């Protein structure tokens, strides 16, 4: 027979654990590992706040509904392996709220072991990291693209050119480079102002991009200097065709 003092301690501990789950800023979800469909048996308020679903709307469902139709994400395989092998797993997934809006979900799953040594449940902890992903995307964009024109910058251009050279060395083919600058551009800045000069640069960038192939890279190196890398040309004469379009 259990000591009443121990029983009271266990109840108090469970109450505290439950309160911690309810108060957590992270989404917490528990699924029943004993059932093939892995239905949700518990979600905390943070899960509901992140996803837009109420507990009543999700209990009994497999959490895959949060994927919407986006079910070919490479990161899913780690989670599926973790569930098959009854081990911890981690993934960053594109998930979808009840209203259809996308959010980035950093998800950790861990098994809960029963007395028989079998996993009885899986606990999932999720965090909405959409802001962090947006910040990372913006940093990557700033590191690789010219902020004024949206073209590749010197850093990205050099990387793509190096890849094109390696490809050409392995598979043959011709790479052509075209370097362009704008005659009289300083006069535009001096007479009409830098805003007008910026508009001219943006227009030139748009026109150059419209003249090249999808696999070509147009970059702004700085000021009024542009460069175009044209890989995988079958013959040198192809350069003339592209140059004709650029000069019209």
Tab-separated table of C-alpha atoms in Angstrom:
chain	number	residue	atom	x	y	z
A	1	UNK	CA	0.000	0.000	0.000
A	2	UNK	CA	1.390	3.402	-0.997
A	3	UNK	CA	2.366	5.781	1.738
A	4	UNK	CA	-0.178	8.694	1.802
A	5	UNK	CA	2.690	11.156	1.983
A	6	UNK	CA	4.241	9.668	-1.162
A	7	UNK	CA	0.850	9.693	-2.899
A	8	UNK	CA	0.387	13.361	-2.064
A	9	UNK	CA	3.918	14.104	-3.330
A	10	UNK	CA	3.231	12.289	-6.611
A	11	UNK	CA	-0.010	14.202	-7.146
A	12	UNK	CA	1.681	17.490	-6.404
A	13	UNK	CA	4.517	16.655	-8.792
A	14	UNK	CA	2.065	15.750	-11.539
A	15	UNK	CA	0.199	18.990	-10.944
A	16	UNK	CA	3.412	20.982	-11.288
A	17	UNK	CA	4.427	19.088	-14.434
A	18	UNK	CA	1.006	19.734	-15.928
A	19	UNK	CA	1.197	23.413	-15.055
A	20	UNK	CA	4.623	23.666	-16.679
A	21	UNK	CA	3.269	22.166	-19.923
A	22	UNK	CA	0.285	24.507	-19.930
A	23	UNK	CA	2.441	27.588	-19.293
A	24	UNK	CA	5.209	26.752	-21.784
A	25	UNK	CA	5.821	29.144	-24.678
A	26	UNK	CA	6.757	26.130	-26.815
A	27	UNK	CA	4.078	24.070	-28.458
A	28	UNK	CA	3.798	20.671	-26.799
A	29	UNK	CA	1.990	17.744	-28.405
A	30	UNK	CA	1.754	14.108	-27.319
A	31	UNK	CA	0.813	11.258	-29.639
A	32	UNK	CA	-0.161	7.699	-28.790
A	33	UNK	CA	2.676	5.466	-30.036
A	34	UNK	CA	0.629	2.315	-29.432
A	35	UNK	CA	-1.736	3.166	-32.271
A	36	UNK	CA	-0.603	2.949	-35.884
A	37	UNK	CA	-2.141	6.292	-36.837
A	38	UNK	CA	-0.241	8.072	-34.015
A	39	UNK	CA	-3.191	10.234	-32.926
A	40	UNK	CA	-2.733	13.335	-30.808
A	41	UNK	CA	-3.848	12.823	-27.209
A	42	UNK	CA	-2.684	16.174	-25.803
A	43	UNK	CA	-1.747	19.650	-27.025
A	44	UNK	CA	-0.958	22.623	-24.843
A	45	UNK	CA	-2.229	26.211	-25.290
A	46	UNK	CA	0.988	27.288	-27.047
A	47	UNK	CA	0.431	24.617	-29.718
A	48	UNK	CA	-3.051	26.024	-30.288
A	49	UNK	CA	-1.724	29.585	-30.397
A	50	UNK	CA	0.968	28.688	-32.949
A	51	UNK	CA	-1.269	26.636	-35.253
A	52	UNK	CA	-4.605	28.418	-34.861
A	53	UNK	CA	-6.393	25.142	-34.078
A	54	UNK	CA	-8.243	24.445	-30.860
A	55	UNK	CA	-7.473	21.294	-28.887
A	56	UNK	CA	-10.889	19.887	-29.790
A	57	UNK	CA	-10.092	20.245	-33.506
A	58	UNK	CA	-6.832	18.297	-33.383
A	59	UNK	CA	-7.133	15.604	-30.705
A	60	UNK	CA	-7.400	12.187	-32.327
A	61	UNK	CA	-5.739	13.368	-35.556
A	62	UNK	CA	-2.262	12.539	-36.846
A	63	UNK	CA	-0.075	15.684	-36.702
A	64	UNK	CA	0.635	15.387	-40.432
A	65	UNK	CA	-2.350	17.642	-41.088
A	66	UNK	CA	-0.020	20.564	-40.286
A	67	UNK	CA	1.946	19.742	-43.463
A	68	UNK	CA	-1.010	20.548	-45.702
A	69	UNK	CA	-0.080	19.318	-49.173
A	70	UNK	CA	3.614	20.027	-48.604
A	71	UNK	CA	4.652	16.456	-47.790
A	72	UNK	CA	7.858	16.012	-49.794
A	73	UNK	CA	10.115	17.975	-47.488
A	74	UNK	CA	13.540	16.295	-47.093
A	75	UNK	CA	13.583	17.034	-43.343
A	76	UNK	CA	10.594	14.739	-42.836
A	77	UNK	CA	12.702	11.619	-43.286
A	78	UNK	CA	14.604	12.208	-40.044
A	79	UNK	CA	11.325	12.388	-38.137
A	80	UNK	CA	9.941	9.287	-39.808
A	81	UNK	CA	13.130	7.384	-38.987
A	82	UNK	CA	12.958	8.571	-35.377
A	83	UNK	CA	9.396	7.315	-35.033
A	84	UNK	CA	10.234	3.971	-36.645
A	85	UNK	CA	13.301	3.484	-34.468
A	86	UNK	CA	11.808	4.912	-31.246
A	87	UNK	CA	14.486	7.562	-30.821
A	88	UNK	CA	14.825	11.320	-30.576
A	89	UNK	CA	14.361	13.288	-33.769
A	90	UNK	CA	14.628	16.869	-34.991
A	91	UNK	CA	13.489	18.725	-38.093
A	92	UNK	CA	12.678	22.200	-39.348
A	93	UNK	CA	9.484	22.009	-41.371
A	94	UNK	CA	7.170	24.192	-43.380
A	95	UNK	CA	3.851	23.903	-41.556
A	96	UNK	CA	0.484	25.546	-42.150
A	97	UNK	CA	-1.900	27.190	-39.715
A	98	UNK	CA	-5.646	26.739	-39.730
A	99	UNK	CA	-6.000	29.877	-41.873
A	100	UNK	CA	-3.600	28.415	-44.455
A	101	UNK	CA	-0.655	30.701	-43.668
A	102	UNK	CA	2.776	29.083	-43.625
A	103	UNK	CA	5.122	29.091	-40.662
A	104	UNK	CA	8.503	27.491	-40.019
A	105	UNK	CA	8.292	24.902	-37.257
A	106	UNK	CA	11.388	23.700	-35.432
A	107	UNK	CA	10.250	20.352	-34.058
A	108	UNK	CA	11.861	17.943	-31.585
A	109	UNK	CA	10.336	14.540	-30.824
A	110	UNK	CA	11.222	12.091	-28.046
A	111	UNK	CA	9.769	8.709	-27.055
A	112	UNK	CA	8.188	8.006	-23.674
A	113	UNK	CA	8.990	4.530	-22.380
A	114	UNK	CA	6.531	2.274	-20.570
A	115	UNK	CA	7.262	-0.352	-17.910
A	116	UNK	CA	7.501	-3.041	-20.600
A	117	UNK	CA	10.313	-1.184	-22.362
A	118	UNK	CA	8.149	-0.178	-25.314
A	119	UNK	CA	7.528	3.404	-26.423
A	120	UNK	CA	4.004	4.300	-25.318
A	121	UNK	CA	3.935	7.894	-26.525
A	122	UNK	CA	5.957	10.487	-28.407
A	123	UNK	CA	6.271	14.026	-27.129
A	124	UNK	CA	6.786	16.761	-29.686
A	125	UNK	CA	8.062	20.221	-28.822
A	126	UNK	CA	7.652	22.869	-31.502
A	127	UNK	CA	8.772	26.466	-31.914
A	128	UNK	CA	7.624	28.966	-34.514
A	129	UNK	CA	10.917	30.213	-35.996
A	130	UNK	CA	9.412	32.087	-38.954
A	131	UNK	CA	11.024	35.379	-37.938
A	132	UNK	CA	14.413	33.735	-37.585
A	133	UNK	CA	14.115	32.094	-40.998
A	134	UNK	CA	13.076	35.400	-42.563
A	135	UNK	CA	16.092	37.080	-40.990
A	136	UNK	CA	18.418	34.338	-42.236
A	137	UNK	CA	16.924	34.624	-45.723
A	138	UNK	CA	17.416	38.385	-45.704
A	139	UNK	CA	21.032	38.015	-44.564
A	140	UNK	CA	21.672	35.511	-47.347
A	141	UNK	CA	20.059	37.827	-49.874
A	142	UNK	CA	22.175	40.764	-48.714
A	143	UNK	CA	25.313	38.622	-48.913
A	144	UNK	CA	24.632	37.477	-52.475
A	145	UNK	CA	22.512	40.079	-54.240
A	146	UNK	CA	22.864	43.749	-55.072
A	147	UNK	CA	20.356	45.666	-52.960
A	148	UNK	CA	19.601	48.289	-55.629
A	149	UNK	CA	19.059	46.129	-58.718
A	150	UNK	CA	18.394	42.680	-57.285
A	151	UNK	CA	21.117	41.241	-59.523
A	152	UNK	CA	23.801	38.891	-58.282
A	153	UNK	CA	26.633	40.731	-56.556
A	154	UNK	CA	30.344	40.105	-56.950
A	155	UNK	CA	30.329	37.354	-54.310
A	156	UNK	CA	27.556	35.312	-55.921
A	157	UNK	CA	28.879	35.937	-59.419
A	158	UNK	CA	32.319	34.588	-58.546
A	159	UNK	CA	30.739	31.491	-57.002
A	160	UNK	CA	28.560	30.796	-60.044
A	161	UNK	CA	31.439	31.436	-62.414
A	162	UNK	CA	33.643	28.980	-60.512
A	163	UNK	CA	30.902	26.342	-60.712
A	164	UNK	CA	30.503	26.973	-64.446
A	165	UNK	CA	34.240	26.569	-65.000
A	166	UNK	CA	34.282	23.246	-63.140
A	167	UNK	CA	31.285	22.054	-65.168
A	168	UNK	CA	32.947	23.090	-68.434
A	169	UNK	CA	36.170	21.295	-67.512
A	170	UNK	CA	34.254	18.102	-66.814
A	171	UNK	CA	31.739	18.170	-69.625
A	172	UNK	CA	33.144	20.478	-72.249
A	173	UNK	CA	31.337	23.523	-73.539
A	174	UNK	CA	32.198	27.196	-73.760
A	175	UNK	CA	31.861	29.970	-71.179
A	176	UNK	CA	31.624	33.566	-72.300
A	177	UNK	CA	31.876	36.744	-70.211
A	178	UNK	CA	30.544	40.141	-71.155
A	179	UNK	CA	31.547	43.231	-69.179
A	180	UNK	CA	29.538	46.417	-69.635
A	181	UNK	CA	29.564	49.910	-68.199
A	182	UNK	CA	27.409	52.940	-68.954
A	183	UNK	CA	28.862	55.847	-70.899
A	184	UNK	CA	28.053	59.218	-69.362
A	185	UNK	CA	26.561	57.770	-66.195
A	186	UNK	CA	28.402	60.264	-63.985
A	187	UNK	CA	26.710	63.073	-65.881
A	188	UNK	CA	23.290	61.648	-64.969
A	189	UNK	CA	24.173	61.576	-61.278
A	190	UNK	CA	25.676	65.069	-61.380
A	191	UNK	CA	22.870	66.729	-63.315
A	192	UNK	CA	19.737	64.842	-62.250
A	193	UNK	CA	20.763	63.431	-58.878
A	194	UNK	CA	21.507	59.983	-57.513
A	195	UNK	CA	17.839	58.973	-57.427
A	196	UNK	CA	17.673	59.336	-61.210
A	197	UNK	CA	20.947	57.446	-61.494
A	198	UNK	CA	19.547	54.616	-59.390
A	199	UNK	CA	16.485	54.392	-61.637
A	200	UNK	CA	18.728	54.118	-64.690
A	201	UNK	CA	20.735	51.304	-63.075
A	202	UNK	CA	17.536	49.437	-62.215
A	203	UNK	CA	16.242	49.803	-65.768
A	204	UNK	CA	19.536	48.587	-67.235
A	205	UNK	CA	19.498	45.584	-64.877
A	206	UNK	CA	15.965	44.676	-65.957
A	207	UNK	CA	16.812	44.955	-69.649
A	208	UNK	CA	19.987	42.886	-69.352
A	209	UNK	CA	18.123	40.182	-67.432
A	210	UNK	CA	15.457	40.059	-70.137
A	211	UNK	CA	18.070	39.491	-72.873
A	212	UNK	CA	19.884	36.465	-71.453
A	213	UNK	CA	19.071	32.812	-70.966
A	214	UNK	CA	17.785	31.386	-67.688
A	215	UNK	CA	21.121	29.725	-66.909
A	216	UNK	CA	23.128	32.927	-67.489
A	217	UNK	CA	24.087	35.165	-64.566
A	218	UNK	CA	23.847	38.939	-64.730
A	219	UNK	CA	25.710	40.709	-61.927
A	220	UNK	CA	26.381	44.256	-60.856
A	221	UNK	CA	29.976	44.599	-59.729
A	222	UNK	CA	29.552	48.141	-58.466
A	223	UNK	CA	28.783	51.617	-59.757
A	224	UNK	CA	27.701	51.351	-63.375
A	225	UNK	CA	29.677	48.160	-64.077
A	226	UNK	CA	27.807	44.982	-65.015
A	227	UNK	CA	29.037	41.542	-66.014
A	228	UNK	CA	27.284	38.572	-67.601
A	229	UNK	CA	28.441	34.963	-67.413
A	230	UNK	CA	27.144	32.738	-70.210
A	231	UNK	CA	27.982	29.070	-69.549
A	232	UNK	CA	27.290	25.933	-71.565
A	233	UNK	CA	27.512	27.534	-74.997
A	234	UNK	CA	27.658	24.968	-77.792
A	235	UNK	CA	29.831	27.122	-80.069
A	236	UNK	CA	31.554	30.480	-79.994
A	237	UNK	CA	29.091	31.923	-82.504
A	238	UNK	CA	26.348	31.701	-79.877
A	239	UNK	CA	28.003	34.614	-78.074
A	240	UNK	CA	27.292	36.848	-81.070
A	241	UNK	CA	23.577	36.079	-80.922
A	242	UNK	CA	23.368	37.026	-77.247
A	243	UNK	CA	25.545	40.118	-77.790
A	244	UNK	CA	23.217	41.293	-80.564
A	245	UNK	CA	20.281	41.163	-78.149
A	246	UNK	CA	22.238	43.058	-75.493
A	247	UNK	CA	23.240	45.845	-77.888
A	248	UNK	CA	19.805	46.488	-79.395
